[in-house]
Coordinates of C-alpha atoms and ligand atoms in Angstrom, one line a residue:
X1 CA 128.6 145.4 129.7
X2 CA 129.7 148.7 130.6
X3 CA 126.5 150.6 133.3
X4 CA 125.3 154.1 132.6
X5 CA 128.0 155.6 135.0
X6 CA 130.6 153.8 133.7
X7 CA 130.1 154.7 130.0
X8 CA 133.1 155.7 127.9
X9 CA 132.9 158.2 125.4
X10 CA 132.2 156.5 122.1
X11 CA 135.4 158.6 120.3
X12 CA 137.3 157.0 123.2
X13 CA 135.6 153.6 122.4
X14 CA 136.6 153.9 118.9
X15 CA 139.9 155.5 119.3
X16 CA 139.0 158.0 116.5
X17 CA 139.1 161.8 116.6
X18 CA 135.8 164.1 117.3
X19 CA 136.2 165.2 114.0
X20 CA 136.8 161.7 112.1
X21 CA 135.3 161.2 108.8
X22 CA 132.4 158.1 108.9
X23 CA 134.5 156.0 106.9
X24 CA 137.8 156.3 109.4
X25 CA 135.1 155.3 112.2
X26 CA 134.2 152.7 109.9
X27 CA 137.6 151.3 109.5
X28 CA 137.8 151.9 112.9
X29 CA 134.7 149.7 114.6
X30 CA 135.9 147.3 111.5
X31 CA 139.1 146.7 113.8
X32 CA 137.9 146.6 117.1
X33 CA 134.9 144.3 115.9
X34 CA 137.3 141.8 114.0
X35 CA 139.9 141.9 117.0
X36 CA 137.1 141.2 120.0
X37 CA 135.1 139.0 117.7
X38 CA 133.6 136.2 119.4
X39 CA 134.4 133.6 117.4
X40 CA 138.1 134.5 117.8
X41 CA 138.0 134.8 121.6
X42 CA 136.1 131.7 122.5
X43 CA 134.7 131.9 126.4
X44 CA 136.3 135.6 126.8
X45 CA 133.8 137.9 128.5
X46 CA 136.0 140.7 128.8
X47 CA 136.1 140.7 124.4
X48 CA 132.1 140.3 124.3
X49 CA 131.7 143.3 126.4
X50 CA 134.0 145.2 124.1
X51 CA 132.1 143.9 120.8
X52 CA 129.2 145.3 122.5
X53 CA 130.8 148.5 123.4
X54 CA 132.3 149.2 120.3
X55 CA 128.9 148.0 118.3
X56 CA 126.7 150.8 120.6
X57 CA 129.2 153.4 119.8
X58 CA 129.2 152.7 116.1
X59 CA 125.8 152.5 116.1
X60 CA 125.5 156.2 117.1
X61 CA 128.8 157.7 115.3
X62 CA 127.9 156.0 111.7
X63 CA 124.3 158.0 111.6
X64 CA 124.7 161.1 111.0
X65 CA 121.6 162.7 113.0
X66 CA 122.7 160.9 115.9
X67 CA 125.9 161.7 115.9
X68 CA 125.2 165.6 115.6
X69 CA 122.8 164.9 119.1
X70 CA 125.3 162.9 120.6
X71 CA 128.1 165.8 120.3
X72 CA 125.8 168.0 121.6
X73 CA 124.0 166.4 124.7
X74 CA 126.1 163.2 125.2
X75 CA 124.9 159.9 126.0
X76 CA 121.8 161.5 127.0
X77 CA 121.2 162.7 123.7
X78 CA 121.1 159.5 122.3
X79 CA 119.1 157.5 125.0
X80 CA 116.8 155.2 123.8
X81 CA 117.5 155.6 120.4
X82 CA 118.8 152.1 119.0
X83 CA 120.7 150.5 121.2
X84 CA 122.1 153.4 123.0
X85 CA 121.7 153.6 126.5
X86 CA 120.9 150.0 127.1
X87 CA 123.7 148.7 125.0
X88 CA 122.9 145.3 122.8
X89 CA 122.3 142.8 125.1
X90 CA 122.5 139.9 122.2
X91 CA 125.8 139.8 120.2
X92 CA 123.5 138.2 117.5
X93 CA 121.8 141.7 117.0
X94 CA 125.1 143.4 116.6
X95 CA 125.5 140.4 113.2
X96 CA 122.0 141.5 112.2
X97 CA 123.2 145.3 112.7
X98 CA 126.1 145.2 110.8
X99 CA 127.0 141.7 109.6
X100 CA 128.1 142.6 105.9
X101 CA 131.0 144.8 108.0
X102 CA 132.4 141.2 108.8
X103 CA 131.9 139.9 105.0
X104 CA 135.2 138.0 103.5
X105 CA 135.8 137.6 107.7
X106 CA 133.8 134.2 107.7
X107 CA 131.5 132.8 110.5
X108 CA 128.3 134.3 111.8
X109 CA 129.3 137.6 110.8
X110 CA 128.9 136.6 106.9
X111 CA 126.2 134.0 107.1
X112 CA 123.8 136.0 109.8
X113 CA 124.0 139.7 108.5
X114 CA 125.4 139.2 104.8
X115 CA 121.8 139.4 103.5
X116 CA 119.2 136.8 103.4
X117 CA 119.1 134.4 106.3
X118 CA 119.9 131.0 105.0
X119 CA 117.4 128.3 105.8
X120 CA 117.7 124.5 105.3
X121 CA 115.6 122.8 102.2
X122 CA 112.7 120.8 103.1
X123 CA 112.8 117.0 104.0
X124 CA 111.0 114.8 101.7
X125 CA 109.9 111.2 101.9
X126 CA 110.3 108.0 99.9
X127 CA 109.3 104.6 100.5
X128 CA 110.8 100.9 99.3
X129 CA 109.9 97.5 99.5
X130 CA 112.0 95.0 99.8
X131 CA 111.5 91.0 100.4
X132 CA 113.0 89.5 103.6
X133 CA 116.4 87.8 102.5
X134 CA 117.1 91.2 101.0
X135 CA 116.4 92.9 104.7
X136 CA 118.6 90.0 106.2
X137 CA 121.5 90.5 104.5
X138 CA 121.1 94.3 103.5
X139 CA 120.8 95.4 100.6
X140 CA 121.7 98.3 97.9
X141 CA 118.1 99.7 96.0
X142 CA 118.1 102.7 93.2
X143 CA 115.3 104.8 93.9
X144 CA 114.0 107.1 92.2
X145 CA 112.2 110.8 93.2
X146 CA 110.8 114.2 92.6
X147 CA 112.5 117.1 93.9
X148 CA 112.8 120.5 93.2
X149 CA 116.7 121.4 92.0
X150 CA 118.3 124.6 91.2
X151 CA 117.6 125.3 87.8
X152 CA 120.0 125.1 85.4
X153 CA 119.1 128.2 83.0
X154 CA 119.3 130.5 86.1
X155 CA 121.7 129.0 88.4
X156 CA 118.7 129.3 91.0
X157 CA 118.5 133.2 90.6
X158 CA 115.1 133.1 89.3
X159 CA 116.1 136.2 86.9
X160 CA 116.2 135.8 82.9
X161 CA 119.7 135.7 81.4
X162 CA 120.9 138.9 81.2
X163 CA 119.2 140.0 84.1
X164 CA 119.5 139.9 87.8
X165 CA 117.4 139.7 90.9
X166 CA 117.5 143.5 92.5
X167 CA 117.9 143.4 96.2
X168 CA 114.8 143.3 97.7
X169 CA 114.0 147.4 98.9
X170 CA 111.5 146.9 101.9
X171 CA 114.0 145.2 103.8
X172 CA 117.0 146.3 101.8
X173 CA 118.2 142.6 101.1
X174 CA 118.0 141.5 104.5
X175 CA 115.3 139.0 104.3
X176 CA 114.0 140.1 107.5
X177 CA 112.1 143.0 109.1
X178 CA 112.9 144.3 112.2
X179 CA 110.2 146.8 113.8
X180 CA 111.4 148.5 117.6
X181 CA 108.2 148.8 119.9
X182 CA 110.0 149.9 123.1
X183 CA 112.6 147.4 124.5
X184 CA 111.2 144.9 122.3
X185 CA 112.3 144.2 118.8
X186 CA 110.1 141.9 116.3
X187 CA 111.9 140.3 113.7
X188 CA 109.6 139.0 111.0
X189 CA 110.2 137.6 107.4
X190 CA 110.1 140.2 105.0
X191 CA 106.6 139.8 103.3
X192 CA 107.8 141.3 99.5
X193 CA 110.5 139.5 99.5
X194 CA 108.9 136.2 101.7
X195 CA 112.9 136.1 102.8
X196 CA 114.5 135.8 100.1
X197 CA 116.3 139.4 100.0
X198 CA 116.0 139.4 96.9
X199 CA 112.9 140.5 94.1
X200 CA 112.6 139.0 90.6
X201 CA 111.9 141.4 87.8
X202 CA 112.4 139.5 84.6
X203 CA 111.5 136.2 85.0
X204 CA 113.7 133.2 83.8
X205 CA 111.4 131.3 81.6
X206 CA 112.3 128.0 82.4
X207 CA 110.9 128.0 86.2
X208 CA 109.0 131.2 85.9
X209 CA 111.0 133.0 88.5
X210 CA 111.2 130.6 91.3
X211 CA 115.2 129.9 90.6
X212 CA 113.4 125.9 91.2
X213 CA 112.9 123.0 88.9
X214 CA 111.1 119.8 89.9
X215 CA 113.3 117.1 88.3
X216 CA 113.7 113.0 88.8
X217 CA 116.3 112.1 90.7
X218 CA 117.4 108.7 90.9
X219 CA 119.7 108.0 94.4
X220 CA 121.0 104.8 95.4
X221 CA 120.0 103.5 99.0
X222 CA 122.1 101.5 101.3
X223 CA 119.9 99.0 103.8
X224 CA 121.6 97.6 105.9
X225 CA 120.8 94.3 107.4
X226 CA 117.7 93.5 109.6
X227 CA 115.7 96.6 108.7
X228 CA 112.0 95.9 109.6
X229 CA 108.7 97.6 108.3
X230 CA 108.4 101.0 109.7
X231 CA 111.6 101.7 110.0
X232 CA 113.4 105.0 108.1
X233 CA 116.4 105.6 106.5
X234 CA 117.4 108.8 106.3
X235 CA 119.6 109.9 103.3
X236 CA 121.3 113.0 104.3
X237 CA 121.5 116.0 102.0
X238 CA 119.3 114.5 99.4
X239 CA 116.2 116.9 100.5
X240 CA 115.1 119.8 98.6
X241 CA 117.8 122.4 98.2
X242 CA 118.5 125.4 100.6
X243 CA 117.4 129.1 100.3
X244 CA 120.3 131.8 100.5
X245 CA 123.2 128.9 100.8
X246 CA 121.1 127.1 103.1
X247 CA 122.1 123.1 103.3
X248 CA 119.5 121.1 101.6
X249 CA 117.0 118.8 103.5
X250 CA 117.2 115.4 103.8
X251 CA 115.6 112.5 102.5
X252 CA 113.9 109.7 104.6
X253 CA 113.2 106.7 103.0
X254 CA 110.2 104.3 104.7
X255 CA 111.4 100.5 104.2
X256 CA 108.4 97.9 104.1
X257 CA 109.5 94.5 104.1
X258 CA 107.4 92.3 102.3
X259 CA 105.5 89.0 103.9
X260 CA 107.9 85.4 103.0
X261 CA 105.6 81.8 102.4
X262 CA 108.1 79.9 105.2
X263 CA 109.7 82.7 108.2
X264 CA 107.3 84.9 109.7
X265 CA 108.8 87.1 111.5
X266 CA 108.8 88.7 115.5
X267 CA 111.4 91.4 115.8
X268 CA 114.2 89.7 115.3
X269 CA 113.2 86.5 115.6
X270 CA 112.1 84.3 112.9
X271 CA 109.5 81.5 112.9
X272 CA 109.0 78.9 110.8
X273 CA 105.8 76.1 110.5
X274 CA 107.2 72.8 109.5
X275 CA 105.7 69.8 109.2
X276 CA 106.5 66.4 110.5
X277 CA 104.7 62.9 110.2
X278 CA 103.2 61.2 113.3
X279 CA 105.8 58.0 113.4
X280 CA 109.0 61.3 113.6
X281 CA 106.8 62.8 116.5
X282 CA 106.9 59.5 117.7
X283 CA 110.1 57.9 116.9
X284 CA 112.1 61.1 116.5
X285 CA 114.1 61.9 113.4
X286 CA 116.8 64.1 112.2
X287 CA 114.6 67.2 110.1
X288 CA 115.5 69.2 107.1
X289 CA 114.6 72.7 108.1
X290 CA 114.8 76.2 106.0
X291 CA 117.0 78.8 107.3
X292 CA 117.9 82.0 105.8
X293 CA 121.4 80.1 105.1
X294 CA 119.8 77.5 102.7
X295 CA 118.5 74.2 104.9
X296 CA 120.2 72.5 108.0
X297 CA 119.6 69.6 109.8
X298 CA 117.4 69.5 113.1
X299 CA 117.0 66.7 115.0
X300 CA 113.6 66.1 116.9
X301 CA 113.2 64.1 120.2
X302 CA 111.3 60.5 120.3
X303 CA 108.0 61.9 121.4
X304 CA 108.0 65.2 120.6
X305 CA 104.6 67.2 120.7
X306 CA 102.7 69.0 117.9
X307 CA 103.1 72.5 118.0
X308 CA 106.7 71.7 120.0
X309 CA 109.4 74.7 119.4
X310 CA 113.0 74.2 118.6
X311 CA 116.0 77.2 118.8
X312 CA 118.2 78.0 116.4
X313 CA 120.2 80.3 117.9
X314 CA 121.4 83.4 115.6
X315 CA 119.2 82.0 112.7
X316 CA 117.1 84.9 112.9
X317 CA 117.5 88.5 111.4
X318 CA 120.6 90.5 112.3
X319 CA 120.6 93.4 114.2
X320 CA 120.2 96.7 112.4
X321 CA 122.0 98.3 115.7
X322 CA 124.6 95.6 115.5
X323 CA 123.8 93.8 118.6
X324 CA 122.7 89.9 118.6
X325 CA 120.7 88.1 116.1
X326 CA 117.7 87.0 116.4
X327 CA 116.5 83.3 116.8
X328 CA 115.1 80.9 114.2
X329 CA 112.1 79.3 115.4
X330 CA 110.9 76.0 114.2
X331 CA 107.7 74.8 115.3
X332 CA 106.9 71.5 114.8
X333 CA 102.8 70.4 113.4
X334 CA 102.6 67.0 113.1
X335 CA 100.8 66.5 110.0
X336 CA 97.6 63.8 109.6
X337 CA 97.7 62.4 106.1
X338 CA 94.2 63.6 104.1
X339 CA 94.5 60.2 102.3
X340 CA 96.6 56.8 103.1
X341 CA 97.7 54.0 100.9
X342 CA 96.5 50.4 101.6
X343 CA 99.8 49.8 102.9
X344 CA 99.7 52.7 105.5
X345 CA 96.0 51.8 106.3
X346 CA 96.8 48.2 107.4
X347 CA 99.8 49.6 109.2
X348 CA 97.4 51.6 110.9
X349 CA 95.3 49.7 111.6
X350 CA 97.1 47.2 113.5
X351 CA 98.5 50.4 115.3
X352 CA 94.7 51.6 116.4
X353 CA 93.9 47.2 117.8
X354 CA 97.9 47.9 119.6
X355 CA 96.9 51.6 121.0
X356 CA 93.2 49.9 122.2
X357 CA 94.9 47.3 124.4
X358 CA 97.9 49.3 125.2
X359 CA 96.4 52.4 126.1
X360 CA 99.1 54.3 128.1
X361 CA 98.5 56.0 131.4
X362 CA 98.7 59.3 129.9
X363 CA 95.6 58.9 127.8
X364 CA 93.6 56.4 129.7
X365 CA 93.7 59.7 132.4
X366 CA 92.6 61.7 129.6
X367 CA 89.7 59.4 128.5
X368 CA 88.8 59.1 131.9
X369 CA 88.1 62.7 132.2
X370 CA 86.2 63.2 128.7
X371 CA 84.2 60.3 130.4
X372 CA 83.9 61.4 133.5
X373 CA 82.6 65.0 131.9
X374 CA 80.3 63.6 129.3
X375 CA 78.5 61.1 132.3
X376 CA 78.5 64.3 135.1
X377 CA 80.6 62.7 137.3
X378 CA 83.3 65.2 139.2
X379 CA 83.1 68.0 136.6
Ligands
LIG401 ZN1 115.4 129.5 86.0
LIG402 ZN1 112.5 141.8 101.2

């Protein structure tokens, strides 16, 4: 930035004449603007300063008052007014200065000073339940919601055919209010326009004004596989619309997954009760279990325990992430019959007179101690 002692004479800046019309200065700041534009001379400090320069002398050369005081006192004539004197210290006030010099140039110039500011459209919220082989595998769901669109009569104007919306006079389009106190300025949101830069006069019928429509929209939504309650997708774009050529919002979609009768489920692992008889805890047998794959064999040890868990590895629910899947957990309950055939009850029977006088060490130790607890002996 170039210091008070330092400070060229804006003509000199410019490269215009003393007695240059405003519209050669004009075409004149145009060039210098375009040619040290920051977006065309990425990292190049030596351009910014020149923007700058070029901005503060246009600033006082294209208003007429100021111009007249600075021909006849010099800088000092113009100290303190705008941006003279201290220069602009943000490039981003030169856009909001004179942004719609750079219109048809493209980047921040048009998009920052070209009028309204343009602000993304709110992000909504949707939810969808699905069941759990549908979150296993992924799955493809239409929803449906309510969002505003741009309606159609108006094309999002807001104005009645025929008519259009006037630029907006308090803050002559800009959206935005800028009030100098000092070194500071306050930039708020234009409150007759509420940022729009623009003011409605005749109103299109159809959304009285607004340039909005609520409408159903029905969007398809990828899941993909291993979702799990809580979790959000979020559909990009499909918010509410922009203001001013803002993007639109976007649209995040809550998944529940519902409960399933056989797998409950513990992050990615699955777990499922089954059932087995007393004489296949015993004996040991090859199971039929459920997986998410249809059935597959398990085979249980001789002696296995009720309440005994068995791996499946990667039978569980994939990883939405895409790193391992989760387990498939069978737990075993061995299941005591509510009622027995005469068969099964003489088979039983003869059992219970075996387990009396063939009582094995393990549970003569634990009848001991139900004894030894029930008598007071050693508890
Ligand atoms: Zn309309
Ligand atoms: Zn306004």
């Amino acid at each position: 930035m170039p210091t008070m002692a330092a400070k060229r004479d804006y003509y000199e800046v410019l490269g215009v004449k003393k007695d240059s019309s405003t519209d050669e200065i004009k075409k004149a700041y145009k060039k210098l603007a375009l040619a040290n534009h920051p977006d065309r001379n990425p990292g190049d400090q030596a351009a910014v300063d020149r923007f700058k320069e070029a901005a503060e002398a246009f600033e006082v050369l294209s208003e007429s008052d100021k111009r007249a005081r600075y021909d006849r006192f010099g800088h000092d004539g113009v100290k303190g007014a705008g941006h003279a004197g201290g220069g602009f210290q943000d490039v981003g006030d030169i856009f909001e200065m004179f942004g719609d010099l750079f219109e048809g140039f493209g980047g921040r110039g048009r998009r920052r000073g070209g009028g309204a500011r343009a602000t993304q459209g709110d992000h909504l919220k949707a939810s969808l339940t699905i069941d759990l082989p549908e979150a296993a595998k992924g799955c493809s769901r239409e929803i449906e919601i309510k969002r505003r669109e741009l309606c159609g009569t108006c094309h999002g104007s807001g104005a009645k055919a025929g008519s259009t919306a006037a630029k907006c006079d308090y803050c002559n389009g800009q959206g935005q209010v800028v009030q100098s106190q000092g070194f500071f300025r306050v930039q708020t949101t234009c409150p007759a326009c509420r940022g729009e830069g623009k003011i409605v006069r005749d109103k299109c019928a159809d959304c009285s004004g607004s340039g909005r429509k609520v409408e159903k929209v029905r969007l398809e939504a990828r899941i993909p596989p291993g979702v799990d309650t809580g979790m959000s997708l979020c559909l990009r774009g499909e918010g509410e619309p922009g203001t001013n050529g803002g993007p639109r919002g976007d649209l995040y979609v809550e998944i529940n997954v519902k409960d399933h009768n056989l797998f409950e489920r513990d992050g990615q692992d699955l777990i499922c009760h089954v059932p087995i008889t007393y004489s296949q805890a015993a004996l040991g047998a090859d199971i039929e279990v459920p997986t998410l794959d249809g059935k597959k064999n398990q085979h249980i040890d001789a002696g296995t325990h009720s309440g005994e868990v068995f791996r499946i590895r990667g039978g569980g629910m994939p990883d939405p992430r895409g790193g391992r899947a989760g387990d498939l957990l069978v737990e075993v309950h061995i299941e005591v019959p509510k009622k027995v055939s005469d068969e099964q009850r003489e088979l039983l029977l003869k059992l219970a007179e075996l387990e009396q006088a063939n009582v094995s060490q393990h549970r003569s130790s634990f009848f001991d101690k139900v004894k030894d607890w029930f008598t007071g002996e050693n508890s």
